[in-house]
Amino acid sequence: MTKVRQVLIVLTLAVLSAGVGIVSFYYFHGGISLSVFSEPPTLRKEGAFSLPDVTGQVRNSSEWLGKVVILNFWAPWCSPCRKEIPGFLDLYHTYRDKGLVVVGVAIDKPDEVLRFVADFSVDYPNLLGEEFGLGLVTRYGNRSGGLPYTVVIDREGKVIYTRLGELSVTDAERVIRPLL
């Protein structure tokens, strides 16, 4: 191998390592907040989606227009997802009378999702996203496909906040309180 080729390989590996390190730092230290979209979807007709919930009922996203929505993409096997769901339950119970709804979109097999929802007594709407959920999470700005991914939508159905990685109750309240 020539010296030029060796140098190029070393430089390429260094750049890749730096990129992985930066993404890992932001992911594990508070998540990545994305707030700029070229054309974010809305809950209105043009951006609406329909998925079955854990009871088998087909739910349409437009039913949550007029509410503040925390749309959380998650999976039962995802450790940060499992860690943040109790906080979403607390938020849901605290603020649902003020117009908050938490909606989970599970990216996994229905039987795994049903078991998790039952074991953790998750009583906010949970939709079975399976493969469609992967496309949906991309539509909402998550180009990496990483989980958990949370979207906050205002009462008019507009995306106003996104977060890749675990979202704390404190950070979620900071975003939703002005909207309620």
XYZ file of N, CA and C in Angstrom:
540
model
N 0.842 -1.166 0.000
C 0.000 0.000 0.000
C 0.894 1.239 0.000
N 0.505 2.213 -0.793
C 1.323 3.419 -0.862
C 1.056 4.290 0.359
N 2.003 5.194 0.602
C 1.868 6.095 1.752
C 0.656 7.001 1.608
N 0.348 7.426 0.392
C -0.804 8.302 0.169
C -2.084 7.568 0.541
N -2.185 6.331 0.124
C -3.366 5.528 0.437
C -3.488 5.314 1.952
N -2.374 5.049 2.614
C -2.394 4.868 4.063
C -2.860 6.136 4.771
N -2.368 7.282 4.335
C -2.761 8.558 4.931
C -4.262 8.793 4.724
N -4.768 8.507 3.538
C -6.188 8.687 3.251
C -7.049 7.789 4.136
N -6.634 6.571 4.335
C -7.375 5.647 5.189
C -7.397 6.151 6.626
N -6.255 6.598 7.131
C -6.172 7.109 8.495
C -7.050 8.357 8.651
N -7.002 9.270 7.676
C -7.828 10.474 7.738
C -9.321 10.138 7.697
N -9.696 9.207 6.852
C -11.092 8.789 6.757
C -11.568 8.204 8.079
N -10.774 7.332 8.667
C -11.137 6.741 9.954
C -11.232 7.801 11.049
N -10.343 8.778 11.029
C -10.371 9.845 12.030
C -11.649 10.666 11.907
N -12.040 11.013 10.682
C -13.259 11.799 10.464
C -14.485 10.997 10.904
N -14.559 9.730 10.537
C -15.679 8.882 10.942
C -15.752 8.749 12.458
N -14.628 8.556 13.095
C -14.598 8.424 14.553
C -15.070 9.701 15.234
N -14.633 10.837 14.731
C -15.060 12.114 15.307
C -16.565 12.285 15.170
N -17.104 11.948 14.013
C -18.551 12.060 13.793
C -19.332 11.177 14.739
N -18.909 9.938 14.889
C -19.581 9.015 15.802
C -19.482 9.535 17.235
N -18.349 10.063 17.591
C -18.173 10.602 18.947
C -19.084 11.783 19.225
N -19.220 12.680 18.269
C -20.084 13.853 18.445
C -21.538 13.426 18.577
N -21.999 12.567 17.681
C -23.386 12.100 17.734
C -23.637 11.359 19.045
N -22.709 10.504 19.458
C -22.872 9.764 20.710
C -22.944 10.704 21.899
N -22.091 11.718 21.916
C -22.108 12.677 23.022
C -23.472 13.333 23.139
N -23.986 13.866 22.030
C -25.277 14.543 22.075
C -26.407 13.585 22.387
N -26.345 12.373 21.890
C -27.410 11.404 22.139
C -27.463 11.021 23.614
N -26.308 10.731 24.192
C -26.280 10.258 25.569
C -26.246 11.379 26.605
N -26.048 12.616 26.172
C -26.021 13.748 27.103
C -27.120 14.746 26.752
N -28.363 14.282 26.798
C -29.481 15.203 26.655
C -30.177 15.167 25.328
N -29.749 14.335 24.422
C -30.461 14.208 23.157
C -30.105 15.298 22.176
N -30.681 15.185 21.020
C -30.473 16.143 19.958
C -31.815 16.795 19.686
N -31.877 18.085 19.741
C -33.118 18.794 19.479
C -33.082 19.323 18.060
N -34.085 18.981 17.286
C -34.185 19.443 15.912
C -35.412 20.336 15.816
N -35.250 21.559 15.344
C -36.405 22.433 15.298
C -36.624 23.069 13.936
N -35.795 22.775 12.959
C -35.945 23.377 11.648
C -36.361 22.301 10.653
N -37.470 22.539 9.961
C -37.980 21.603 8.978
C -38.147 22.330 7.664
N -37.984 21.643 6.556
C -38.303 22.250 5.277
C -39.815 22.274 5.106
N -40.499 21.188 5.348
C -41.953 21.081 5.257
C -42.442 20.102 6.307
N -42.579 20.540 7.561
C -43.021 19.593 8.590
C -44.458 19.166 8.369
N -44.782 17.934 8.678
C -46.176 17.504 8.578
C -46.998 18.155 9.677
N -48.289 18.181 9.476
C -49.195 18.687 10.495
C -50.203 17.582 10.802
N -51.059 17.828 11.752
C -52.118 16.869 12.049
C -53.337 17.109 11.166
N -53.312 18.173 10.386
C -54.423 18.449 9.484
C -54.452 17.414 8.371
N -55.472 17.471 7.554
C -55.713 16.451 6.535
C -54.469 16.108 5.710
N -53.728 17.123 5.259
C -52.575 16.853 4.389
C -51.442 16.119 5.103
N -51.384 16.199 6.409
C -50.321 15.536 7.148
C -50.815 14.420 8.042
N -52.099 14.134 7.953
C -52.691 13.146 8.847
C -52.202 11.735 8.521
N -52.242 10.904 9.526
C -51.918 9.487 9.342
C -52.901 8.674 10.179
N -53.075 7.433 9.798
C -53.957 6.519 10.524
C -53.198 5.242 10.832
N -53.329 4.789 12.073
C -52.708 3.541 12.522
C -53.630 2.883 13.541
N -53.559 1.562 13.651
C -54.337 0.903 14.699
C -53.692 1.136 16.064
N -54.533 1.241 17.087
C -53.993 1.324 18.436
C -53.891 -0.086 19.016
N -53.491 -0.181 20.265
C -53.266 -1.499 20.871
C -54.550 -2.290 21.067
N -55.708 -1.629 20.944
C -56.982 -2.346 21.045
C -57.492 -2.785 19.679
N -56.794 -2.373 18.616
C -57.213 -2.723 17.258
C -58.022 -1.638 16.580
N -58.376 -0.581 17.303
C -59.139 0.527 16.720
C -58.206 1.396 15.875
N -58.636 1.723 14.644
C -57.838 2.602 13.792
C -58.029 4.033 14.274
N -56.914 4.702 14.535
C -56.929 6.081 15.035
C -56.330 6.979 13.963
N -56.927 8.154 13.789
C -56.431 9.133 12.828
C -55.851 10.303 13.601
N -54.687 10.748 13.181
C -54.001 11.819 13.910
C -54.810 13.104 13.964
N -55.682 13.332 13.010
C -56.467 14.569 13.018
C -57.424 14.635 14.212
N -57.688 13.503 14.877
C -58.571 13.524 16.052
C -57.953 14.302 17.218
N -56.652 14.559 17.162
C -55.992 15.281 18.249
C -55.798 16.763 17.946
N -56.339 17.232 16.813
C -56.302 18.670 16.525
C -56.998 19.412 17.662
N -56.462 20.550 18.042
C -57.028 21.316 19.147
C -56.414 20.949 20.483
N -55.572 19.942 20.504
C -54.868 19.536 21.722
C -53.365 19.739 21.515
N -52.643 19.815 22.600
C -51.183 19.790 22.551
C -50.806 18.312 22.567
N -50.008 17.905 21.589
C -49.694 16.490 21.419
C -48.206 16.247 21.650
N -47.917 15.280 22.502
C -46.565 14.725 22.584
C -46.635 13.417 21.807
N -46.012 13.397 20.649
C -45.989 12.218 19.785
C -44.640 11.542 19.996
N -44.668 10.358 20.586
C -43.434 9.683 20.981
C -43.259 8.378 20.205
N -42.188 8.309 19.414
C -41.827 7.091 18.684
C -40.913 6.278 19.584
N -41.251 5.020 19.809
C -40.548 4.213 20.795
C -40.614 2.742 20.404
N -39.891 1.924 21.156
C -39.937 0.464 21.003
C -39.690 -0.173 22.370
N -40.323 -1.315 22.627
C -40.145 -1.978 23.926
C -38.700 -2.383 24.219
N -37.901 -2.646 23.205
C -36.518 -3.076 23.391
C -35.567 -1.903 23.616
N -36.053 -0.676 23.464
C -35.228 0.539 23.550
C -35.125 0.994 25.002
N -33.942 0.900 25.589
C -33.741 1.238 26.991
C -34.107 2.691 27.326
N -33.654 3.704 26.546
C -34.070 5.074 26.870
C -35.578 5.273 26.720
N -36.207 4.533 25.808
C -37.668 4.613 25.647
C -38.349 4.128 26.917
N -37.899 2.999 27.401
C -38.487 2.411 28.612
C -38.313 3.350 29.807
N -37.209 4.072 29.817
C -36.915 4.977 30.922
C -37.800 6.228 30.888
N -38.139 6.734 29.684
C -38.891 7.986 29.608
C -40.412 7.796 29.663
N -40.916 6.603 29.383
C -42.365 6.386 29.349
C -43.049 6.667 30.694
N -42.487 6.299 31.846
C -43.152 6.694 33.103
C -43.318 8.215 33.232
N -42.359 8.970 32.721
C -42.488 10.433 32.735
C -43.615 10.905 31.834
N -43.784 10.261 30.671
C -44.899 10.615 29.790
C -46.240 10.282 30.444
N -46.275 9.190 31.185
C -47.500 8.853 31.927
C -47.820 9.950 32.949
N -46.814 10.409 33.683
C -47.020 11.480 34.656
C -47.517 12.756 33.976
N -46.885 13.122 32.853
C -47.304 14.317 32.123
C -48.746 14.181 31.643
N -49.079 13.027 31.108
C -50.427 12.772 30.600
C -51.464 12.932 31.715
N -51.203 12.331 32.859
C -52.161 12.414 33.963
C -52.230 13.815 34.567
N -51.136 14.535 34.559
C -51.100 15.881 35.130
C -51.792 16.905 34.234
N -51.597 16.800 32.915
C -52.026 17.865 32.005
C -53.144 17.483 31.026
N -53.682 16.296 31.080
C -54.703 15.921 30.085
C -55.956 16.772 30.214
N -56.290 17.211 31.419
C -57.458 18.073 31.588
C -57.226 19.482 31.048
N -55.970 19.809 30.774
C -55.639 21.121 30.202
C -55.417 21.037 28.699
N -55.655 19.861 28.127
C -55.569 19.739 26.669
C -54.350 19.014 26.142
N -53.632 18.290 26.989
C -52.469 17.521 26.531
C -52.886 16.086 26.228
N -52.367 15.562 25.148
C -52.491 14.139 24.866
C -51.092 13.620 24.516
N -50.773 12.476 25.063
C -49.527 11.790 24.708
C -49.941 10.639 23.801
N -49.257 10.508 22.677
C -49.543 9.439 21.726
C -48.232 8.714 21.438
N -48.202 7.434 21.742
C -47.037 6.629 21.430
C -47.204 5.968 20.068
N -46.125 5.900 19.312
C -46.100 5.138 18.064
C -44.996 4.101 18.241
N -45.417 2.862 18.434
C -44.467 1.787 18.724
C -43.919 1.196 17.431
N -42.606 1.054 17.409
C -41.907 0.491 16.256
C -41.461 -0.918 16.656
N -42.397 -1.848 16.648
C -42.085 -3.231 17.004
C -43.288 -4.100 16.674
N -43.142 -5.373 16.925
C -44.224 -6.324 16.687
C -45.351 -6.079 17.693
N -46.606 -6.231 17.242
C -47.741 -5.956 18.124
C -47.711 -6.717 19.452
N -47.334 -7.989 19.452
C -47.350 -8.744 20.708
C -46.370 -8.178 21.730
N -45.212 -7.697 21.277
C -44.230 -7.083 22.190
C -44.767 -5.766 22.760
N -45.406 -4.991 21.900
C -45.970 -3.711 22.325
C -47.092 -3.937 23.331
N -47.991 -4.862 23.025
C -49.115 -5.153 23.924
C -48.626 -5.594 25.296
N -47.609 -6.428 25.323
C -47.056 -6.896 26.593
C -46.482 -5.716 27.392
N -45.712 -4.851 26.728
C -45.112 -3.707 27.409
C -46.184 -2.770 27.952
N -47.165 -2.422 27.119
C -48.230 -1.499 27.523
C -48.996 -2.050 28.722
N -49.257 -3.343 28.711
C -49.958 -3.968 29.842
C -49.083 -3.981 31.096
N -47.824 -4.374 30.951
C -46.921 -4.461 32.103
C -46.696 -3.113 32.777
N -46.665 -2.029 31.988
C -46.383 -0.705 32.521
C -47.645 0.145 32.701
N -48.815 -0.456 32.482
C -50.103 0.240 32.638
C -50.135 1.559 31.873
N -49.696 1.521 30.633
C -49.697 2.716 29.789
C -51.125 2.927 29.297
N -51.743 4.029 29.723
C -53.140 4.264 29.373
C -53.356 5.404 28.382
N -52.285 6.011 27.889
C -52.467 6.974 26.802
C -52.448 6.211 25.479
N -52.970 6.814 24.400
C -53.043 6.094 23.122
C -51.673 5.623 22.653
N -51.608 4.358 22.288
C -50.396 3.791 21.703
C -50.764 3.133 20.394
N -50.090 3.568 19.346
C -50.368 3.090 18.007
C -49.326 2.062 17.593
N -49.762 1.098 16.794
C -48.861 0.046 16.304
C -48.267 0.489 14.974
N -47.079 1.054 15.051
C -46.440 1.609 13.869
C -45.787 0.580 12.977
N -45.196 -0.434 13.588
C -44.431 -1.446 12.857
C -43.602 -0.770 11.766
N -43.593 -1.302 10.547
C -42.757 -0.748 9.473
C -43.229 0.630 9.016
N -44.542 0.871 8.997
C -45.055 2.179 8.601
C -44.528 3.260 9.550
N -44.363 2.901 10.804
C -43.869 3.849 11.793
C -42.476 4.370 11.470
N -41.656 3.544 10.829
C -40.315 3.989 10.442
C -40.391 5.098 9.403
N -41.302 4.964 8.457
C -41.497 6.026 7.472
C -42.076 7.271 8.112
N -42.969 7.070 9.058
C -43.612 8.188 9.742
C -42.608 8.973 10.585
N -41.730 8.271 11.276
C -40.734 8.963 12.099
C -39.807 9.791 11.209
N -39.535 9.328 10.000
C -38.736 10.101 9.051
C -39.499 11.344 8.594
N -40.785 11.190 8.327
C -41.616 12.347 7.928
C -41.605 13.425 8.994
N -41.472 13.028 10.244
C -41.458 13.986 11.341
C -40.050 14.489 11.685
N -39.100 14.264 10.798
C -37.794 14.898 10.932
C -36.662 14.039 11.442
N -36.915 12.787 11.781
C -35.859 11.925 12.307
C -35.217 11.161 11.158
N -34.201 11.736 10.583
C -33.534 11.128 9.423
C -32.677 9.924 9.808
N -32.279 9.847 11.084
C -31.399 8.751 11.498
C -32.171 7.478 11.837
N -33.449 7.623 12.183
C -34.244 6.466 12.588
C -34.008 6.035 14.021
N -33.225 6.810 14.781
C -32.942 6.470 16.173
C -34.165 6.639 17.062
N -34.179 5.903 18.149
C -35.266 5.962 19.126
C -34.690 6.192 20.509
N -35.438 6.816 21.389
C -36.758 7.403 21.195
C -36.664 8.708 20.414
N -37.785 9.078 19.836
C -37.894 10.335 19.095
C -39.237 10.945 19.461
N -39.204 12.172 19.931
C -40.411 12.819 20.431
C -40.671 14.106 19.662
N -41.939 14.307 19.328
C -42.398 15.481 18.596
C -43.477 16.150 19.440
N -43.377 17.458 19.616
C -44.435 18.208 20.283
C -45.161 19.013 19.209
N -46.494 18.890 19.234
C -47.341 19.514 18.222
C -48.311 20.443 18.940
N -48.456 21.672 18.422
C -49.336 22.639 19.080
C -50.805 22.388 18.731
N -51.676 23.203 19.277
C -53.115 23.015 19.107
C -53.584 23.176 17.658
N -52.811 23.891 16.850
C -53.156 24.051 15.436
C -52.634 22.902 14.589
N -51.922 21.973 15.217
C -51.415 20.811 14.500
C -50.020 20.972 13.923
N -49.311 22.030 14.314
C -47.968 22.294 13.791
C -46.898 21.719 14.713
N -45.874 21.145 14.104
C -44.722 20.649 14.856
C -43.945 21.853 15.363
N -43.708 21.891 16.677
C -42.953 23.013 17.232
C -41.665 22.581 17.927
N -41.503 21.273 18.150
C -40.306 20.802 18.857
C -40.100 19.328 18.551
N -38.847 18.946 18.374
C -38.512 17.528 18.221
C -37.288 17.210 19.058
N -37.183 15.950 19.417
C -36.056 15.522 20.238
C -35.693 14.087 19.917
N -34.457 13.861 19.538
C -33.918 12.519 19.371
C -33.194 12.177 20.657
N -33.605 11.102 21.292
C -33.040 10.725 22.582
C -34.066 10.954 23.673
N -33.719 10.523 24.848
C -34.639 10.596 25.986
C -35.019 12.040 26.306
N -36.310 12.259 26.530
C -36.826 13.575 26.894
C -37.248 13.538 28.361
N -36.660 14.397 29.158
C -36.990 14.429 30.589
C -38.331 15.130 30.792
N -38.944 14.875 31.916
C -40.203 15.528 32.267
C -39.991 17.036 32.347
N -38.891 17.464 32.936
C -38.589 18.892 33.075
C -38.505 19.567 31.712
N -37.778 18.953 30.782
C -37.653 19.536 29.438
C -38.991 19.520 28.707
N -39.748 18.448 28.859
C -41.058 18.371 28.205
C -41.988 19.451 28.751
N -42.003 19.630 30.067
C -42.857 20.664 30.664
C -42.467 22.047 30.177
N -41.196 22.287 30.021
C -40.720 23.584 29.540
C -41.296 23.887 28.154
N -41.481 22.852 27.342
C -42.009 23.024 25.988
C -43.539 23.106 25.996
N -44.197 22.253 26.760
C -45.663 22.167 26.657
C -46.423 23.207 27.471
N -45.892 23.643 28.593
C -46.649 24.561 29.463
C -47.127 25.821 28.742
N -46.284 26.486 27.944
C -46.785 27.691 27.249
C -47.893 27.379 26.231
N -48.007 26.136 25.825
C -48.989 25.749 24.808
C -50.339 25.354 25.407
N -50.348 25.086 26.712
C -51.586 24.597 27.348
C -52.521 25.736 27.734
